[in-house]
Amino acid sequence: MSIRFFHLADIHLESPFSGIHQLPEEWQDRLRNASFDAFERVIADAESKRPDFILLAGDIYDGENRSLHAQRFFQRSMERLAELNIPVFLIHGNHDHLGGKWTRFELPETIYVFQESPHSHVLKVNGQTVQVSGFSYPTRHVHEAYIENYPSRDPQADYAIGLLHGSERSQLEHDVYAPFTIQELLKYGYDYWALGHIHKRQTLHQDPMIAYSGTLQGRNRKEKGPQGYLDIRIDGNQTSSEFCQVSTLQFESLETLTEEPQSIDLLLKELLGDIDRQSWKEESVLLDWTISLRRLEWLGSISDDELRDYISSQIQETYSTILVTRLQIRWMEQLEPVLQELVEELELPELPIALEKYIQKDQLQVEVQERIQTLLATWGDQL
């Protein structure tokens, strides 16, 4: 028989969201509530889908000294799951480690909280034995390889699952905590590894599946796109995974290279058309936008600030769900006629942007000089 569970991590309740005070008040409120709203959607999905259990792979809270409001919200959520008879297995990560000074709220008996030494809990699901193993961070900075101390697979277990908040040793995007290698995980023979800490959804190994579910709600421009949790079903040796979006806001970036519009109206039409082509246009989006265009004659009387303000206001007027949080105007020089003809003939609209970025590199002149000197030296030997 199969088992079904939700794998989620890095909820970061009460995440502060940097730069929030620079946004309109309505969007400030939405951002403050975003992490709570995303978790609320998980609970609603659990009520309708009825998984056998839920795995929380660390960083439920954003800080070690969590507020009473955040804890009461989480407590109510766990009580709702207990009423549905949906057990929860959770570990604490580097943000919400066990060493924080915070007032404890009592959780239902169906919520299994792992302590600081790796150990196992056993659950019966439809007559099957499920072994879930993990540990919670005792302090914020855990550099030891706790994976070495995980329990062996119980011979009586029909399914074995590992919970781990940490970093694969080669991943340097985040602080490297509780490091592990894929081979170290595979040696335990578990059927699934539910990972947390890296906010990017990714699968490190397919069979058995070793996966990061990512965060529930993006918190900055680096955490782009829809966010959510994984709905996992294991049936014998077969594992299926479905991503479920619960983020209520998402960060996106866009780079637009304009043609040569002959008026502000045509420029705006072109920009709106670019947004219309995006898959996220129906979502609530915080947009980081770079627009590259040439200094056409009719643009000469418009300052950069005025142009940015006008474009942002028109986008907001047209799309109530899109807020331009950063708008950069990149002025491009006219390309040489031969190169311009090549760009148009080969339909390479991104080439001018690439060239513009490259020629602005301070190191370019040094590199060119070094290459010329090398060529001269080579030719000198041949003459």
XYZ file of C-alpha atoms in Angstrom:
383
model
C 0.000 0.000 0.000
C 1.078 3.594 -0.576
C 1.665 6.486 1.781
C 1.069 10.160 1.048
C 2.543 13.174 2.831
C 3.316 16.874 2.427
C 6.943 17.986 2.555
C 7.458 21.656 3.386
C 10.243 23.740 4.874
C 11.532 27.253 5.499
C 8.178 28.819 6.340
C 9.824 31.756 8.140
C 6.722 33.040 9.903
C 7.060 36.795 10.518
C 9.795 37.223 7.928
C 10.758 40.932 7.969
C 10.995 41.434 4.156
C 13.762 43.979 3.552
C 12.739 47.328 2.042
C 9.078 46.909 2.955
C 8.679 50.491 4.238
C 9.387 51.880 0.767
C 6.271 50.206 -0.658
C 2.646 51.425 -0.697
C 0.812 50.658 2.550
C -1.451 48.044 0.926
C 1.547 46.076 -0.298
C 3.299 46.460 3.058
C 0.347 44.754 4.747
C 0.296 41.980 2.165
C 3.990 41.306 2.645
C 3.694 41.260 6.454
C 0.972 38.627 6.194
C 2.444 36.672 3.269
C 4.204 33.950 5.280
C 1.070 33.393 7.391
C -1.187 33.334 4.320
C 1.048 30.783 2.577
C 0.984 28.462 5.597
C -2.779 28.916 5.877
C -3.056 27.600 2.321
C -1.085 24.489 3.309
C -3.530 23.775 6.126
C -6.478 24.303 3.763
C -4.919 21.850 1.297
C -4.453 19.332 4.103
C -8.140 19.632 4.981
C -9.151 18.844 1.398
C -6.441 16.338 0.375
C -6.051 14.518 3.717
C -2.405 13.369 3.542
C -1.352 10.612 5.940
C 1.074 13.003 7.657
C 3.073 16.217 7.146
C 6.831 16.833 7.331
C 8.199 20.250 8.374
C 11.921 20.385 7.577
C 12.976 23.328 9.735
C 12.857 27.137 10.004
C 9.194 27.369 10.860
C 9.877 30.767 12.399
C 12.137 33.471 11.056
C 13.887 34.147 14.354
C 14.884 32.329 17.504
C 12.882 34.735 19.695
C 9.513 34.285 18.030
C 6.487 36.389 18.958
C 3.439 35.180 20.842
C 1.308 36.043 17.821
C 3.340 33.776 15.497
C 3.376 30.929 18.000
C -0.350 31.115 18.618
C -0.986 31.069 14.870
C 1.175 27.958 14.505
C -0.463 26.328 17.532
C -3.952 26.871 16.060
C -2.768 25.423 12.741
C -1.463 22.294 14.478
C -4.709 21.960 16.425
C -6.657 21.997 13.160
C -4.458 19.196 11.803
C -4.873 17.218 15.024
C -8.660 17.468 14.662
C -8.246 15.963 11.180
C -6.023 13.212 12.649
C -3.089 14.297 10.446
C 0.185 13.827 12.372
C 3.069 16.263 11.894
C 6.803 15.553 12.196
C 8.882 18.690 12.602
C 12.465 19.714 13.134
C 13.878 23.115 14.059
C 16.589 24.672 11.891
C 19.148 27.420 12.250
C 16.571 30.239 12.395
C 14.248 28.644 14.964
C 16.748 26.501 16.885
C 15.985 25.018 20.298
C 18.356 27.383 22.122
C 16.237 30.483 21.514
C 14.669 32.337 24.447
C 10.987 32.026 23.736
C 7.836 31.124 25.609
C 6.759 27.595 24.691
C 3.221 26.901 23.491
C 1.808 23.435 24.046
C 1.242 21.479 20.838
C -1.149 18.538 20.348
C 0.172 15.027 20.992
C -0.001 14.273 17.259
C 2.813 16.797 16.627
C 6.199 15.091 16.928
C 9.028 17.562 17.598
C 12.534 16.156 17.176
C 15.127 17.108 19.773
C 18.834 17.805 19.335
C 20.085 14.226 18.878
C 19.104 12.301 15.713
C 16.425 9.755 16.540
C 13.301 8.124 15.113
C 9.548 8.269 15.566
C 7.366 5.426 14.316
C 3.892 5.898 12.848
C 1.262 3.411 11.725
C -0.395 4.304 8.400
C -3.084 1.945 7.117
C -1.426 -0.944 8.928
C 2.025 -0.033 7.645
C 4.985 1.036 9.755
C 6.589 4.354 8.834
C 9.909 5.328 10.457
C 10.698 9.065 10.433
C 14.153 10.186 11.602
C 15.617 13.627 12.232
C 17.013 16.161 14.710
C 16.536 19.826 15.649
C 19.340 22.388 15.846
C 20.411 22.962 19.472
C 21.959 26.330 18.501
C 21.956 28.601 15.457
C 25.314 27.548 14.048
C 25.536 23.809 13.486
C 28.635 22.984 11.473
C 28.924 19.350 12.563
C 27.912 16.553 10.169
C 24.942 15.222 12.140
C 24.160 12.818 9.305
C 26.778 10.456 10.762
C 24.546 9.840 13.780
C 21.200 9.116 12.101
C 19.433 5.872 13.090
C 19.710 2.843 10.850
C 16.655 1.752 8.970
C 14.373 -0.366 11.150
C 14.090 -3.835 9.554
C 10.408 -3.850 10.511
C 9.660 -0.535 8.792
C 7.671 -0.616 5.577
C 8.864 2.908 4.820
C 11.740 4.986 6.232
C 12.032 8.753 5.840
C 14.767 11.195 6.850
C 14.220 14.804 7.887
C 17.265 17.059 7.593
C 17.823 20.808 7.652
C 21.228 21.301 6.112
C 23.537 21.781 3.145
C 24.908 19.393 0.575
C 28.646 19.953 0.942
C 29.128 21.457 -2.528
C 26.301 24.005 -2.163
C 27.709 27.352 -1.088
C 24.706 29.606 -1.793
C 23.653 29.483 1.867
C 25.640 29.125 5.060
C 26.844 25.531 5.206
C 25.136 23.929 8.189
C 24.780 20.231 9.087
C 26.692 19.291 5.901
C 26.102 16.023 4.055
C 26.778 14.292 0.759
C 24.264 12.418 -1.346
C 26.192 9.200 -0.819
C 25.984 9.659 2.953
C 22.193 9.877 2.708
C 21.887 6.922 0.352
C 23.764 4.569 2.682
C 20.842 4.575 5.143
C 18.470 2.999 2.627
C 15.654 5.429 3.437
C 12.792 5.776 0.954
C 12.749 9.581 1.019
C 14.842 12.458 2.365
C 12.899 15.645 3.161
C 15.412 18.504 3.173
C 15.230 22.114 4.324
C 17.500 25.177 4.484
C 18.030 25.820 0.757
C 15.136 28.008 -0.387
C 15.290 26.745 -3.945
C 13.112 23.768 -4.836
C 15.338 21.015 -6.232
C 15.740 17.260 -6.410
C 19.236 15.998 -5.591
C 18.511 12.316 -6.277
C 15.591 10.555 -7.900
C 15.510 6.969 -6.624
C 15.244 7.175 -3.698
C 14.121 10.792 -3.844
C 16.236 13.359 -2.002
C 14.603 16.762 -2.304
C 14.418 20.336 -1.090
C 10.864 21.624 -1.129
C 12.018 25.257 -1.148
C 10.376 28.020 0.832
C 6.634 28.593 1.078
C 6.900 32.307 0.319
C 9.699 34.169 -1.463
C 11.202 36.954 0.650
C 13.377 38.906 -1.800
C 14.388 39.237 -5.451
C 16.653 36.185 -5.201
C 13.689 33.941 -4.377
C 11.799 34.400 -7.627
C 8.752 32.651 -8.947
C 5.961 30.616 -7.344
C 6.791 28.920 -4.042
C 5.136 26.106 -2.141
C 5.453 22.527 -0.913
C 5.768 18.998 -2.316
C 2.893 16.510 -2.260
C 4.629 13.119 -2.109
C 3.220 9.649 -2.686
C 5.328 6.484 -2.237
C 3.956 3.158 -3.430
C 6.519 0.428 -2.940
C 9.555 1.494 -4.973
C 7.651 4.167 -6.897
C 7.747 7.793 -5.697
C 5.757 10.606 -7.270
C 6.099 14.294 -6.442
C 3.755 17.191 -7.187
C 4.617 20.844 -6.556
C 1.776 22.815 -4.965
C 1.969 26.613 -5.029
C 0.847 28.431 -1.896
C 2.771 31.724 -2.120
C 0.449 34.707 -2.270
C 3.076 37.085 -3.652
C 5.992 36.349 -5.926
C 9.140 38.168 -6.924
C 9.949 38.373 -10.620
C 12.565 40.082 -12.770
C 12.254 41.202 -16.376
C 14.688 42.565 -18.944
C 13.198 44.393 -21.925
C 15.075 45.529 -25.007
C 12.864 47.980 -26.871
C 12.745 48.555 -30.599
C 12.780 52.221 -31.634
C 9.342 53.543 -30.625
C 8.589 56.965 -32.065
C 6.463 58.193 -29.156
C 5.856 57.610 -25.468
C 2.566 55.883 -26.326
C 4.301 53.368 -28.577
C 6.976 52.784 -25.952
C 4.352 52.061 -23.302
C 2.470 49.760 -25.689
C 5.661 47.806 -26.264
C 6.343 47.513 -22.524
C 2.790 46.400 -21.753
C 3.068 43.815 -24.508
C 6.172 42.405 -22.859
C 4.299 41.925 -19.579
C 1.356 40.325 -21.403
C 3.707 37.633 -22.673
C 4.816 36.629 -19.159
C 3.367 33.509 -17.533
C 3.105 35.325 -14.189
C 1.003 38.261 -15.373
C -2.089 37.004 -13.488
C -0.195 36.604 -10.192
C 0.478 39.194 -7.494
C 4.011 40.205 -8.462
C 6.781 42.427 -7.103
C 8.705 43.258 -10.263
C 12.358 44.169 -10.739
C 12.516 45.571 -14.288
C 15.412 46.639 -16.492
C 14.516 48.453 -19.715
C 17.180 48.998 -22.378
C 16.561 51.626 -25.053
C 18.358 54.167 -27.166
C 18.299 57.913 -26.595
C 15.946 58.768 -29.419
C 15.441 62.428 -30.172
C 11.970 62.674 -28.660
C 13.306 61.286 -25.347
C 15.837 64.077 -25.013
C 13.567 66.332 -22.958
C 12.542 63.627 -20.446
C 14.625 62.973 -17.343
C 15.306 59.429 -16.200
C 13.320 59.960 -12.987
C 10.292 61.272 -14.863
C 10.390 58.366 -17.321
C 10.679 55.814 -14.522
C 7.818 57.373 -12.551
C 5.586 57.491 -15.613
C 6.206 53.878 -16.624
C 5.712 52.611 -13.050
C 2.443 54.511 -12.615
C 1.077 53.264 -15.949
C 1.947 49.665 -15.125
C 0.225 50.010 -11.753
C -2.838 51.523 -13.426
C -3.039 48.723 -15.990
C -2.156 45.793 -13.722
C -3.405 46.201 -10.166
C -1.622 42.981 -9.141
C 1.836 44.057 -10.355
C 4.018 46.468 -8.398
C 7.253 47.667 -9.967
C 9.621 47.758 -6.997
C 12.739 48.664 -8.996
C 12.919 50.088 -12.500
C 16.254 50.622 -14.224
C 16.648 52.505 -17.478
C 19.721 51.384 -19.404
C 20.682 53.702 -22.248
C 22.278 51.976 -25.212
C 24.503 53.549 -27.797
C 23.690 53.107 -31.482
C 25.517 50.085 -32.857
C 27.752 50.304 -35.876
C 25.602 49.969 -39.069
C 27.118 46.608 -40.065
C 26.599 45.136 -36.580
C 23.085 46.560 -36.369
C 22.223 44.951 -39.698
C 23.583 41.621 -38.434
C 21.494 41.855 -35.251
C 18.317 42.544 -37.224
C 19.011 39.878 -39.832
C 19.748 37.152 -37.280
C 16.987 38.319 -34.915
C 19.286 38.585 -31.907
C 17.520 41.175 -29.742
C 19.597 40.353 -26.645
C 22.955 40.932 -28.338
C 23.051 44.713 -27.742
C 22.391 44.190 -24.035
C 25.160 41.589 -23.835
C 27.565 43.878 -25.659
C 26.593 46.830 -23.498
C 27.273 44.859 -20.321
C 30.585 43.621 -21.654
C 32.040 46.932 -22.823
C 31.290 48.462 -19.432
C 33.619 46.030 -17.664
C 36.607 47.829 -16.194
C 38.749 44.807 -16.876
C 38.003 44.800 -20.615
C 40.706 47.294 -21.580
C 43.354 45.371 -19.645
C 42.273 42.098 -21.253
C 42.436 43.579 -24.754
C 45.885 45.016 -24.138
C 47.162 41.676 -22.837
C 45.812 39.805 -25.861
C 47.317 42.300 -28.307
C 50.690 42.010 -26.583
C 50.476 38.213 -26.790
C 49.656 38.341 -30.517
C 52.459 40.791 -31.208
C 54.919 38.607 -29.359
C 53.788 35.541 -31.365
C 53.984 37.337 -34.694
C 57.363 38.804 -33.733
C 58.794 35.310 -33.381
C 57.511 34.392 -36.853
C 58.907 37.459 -38.628
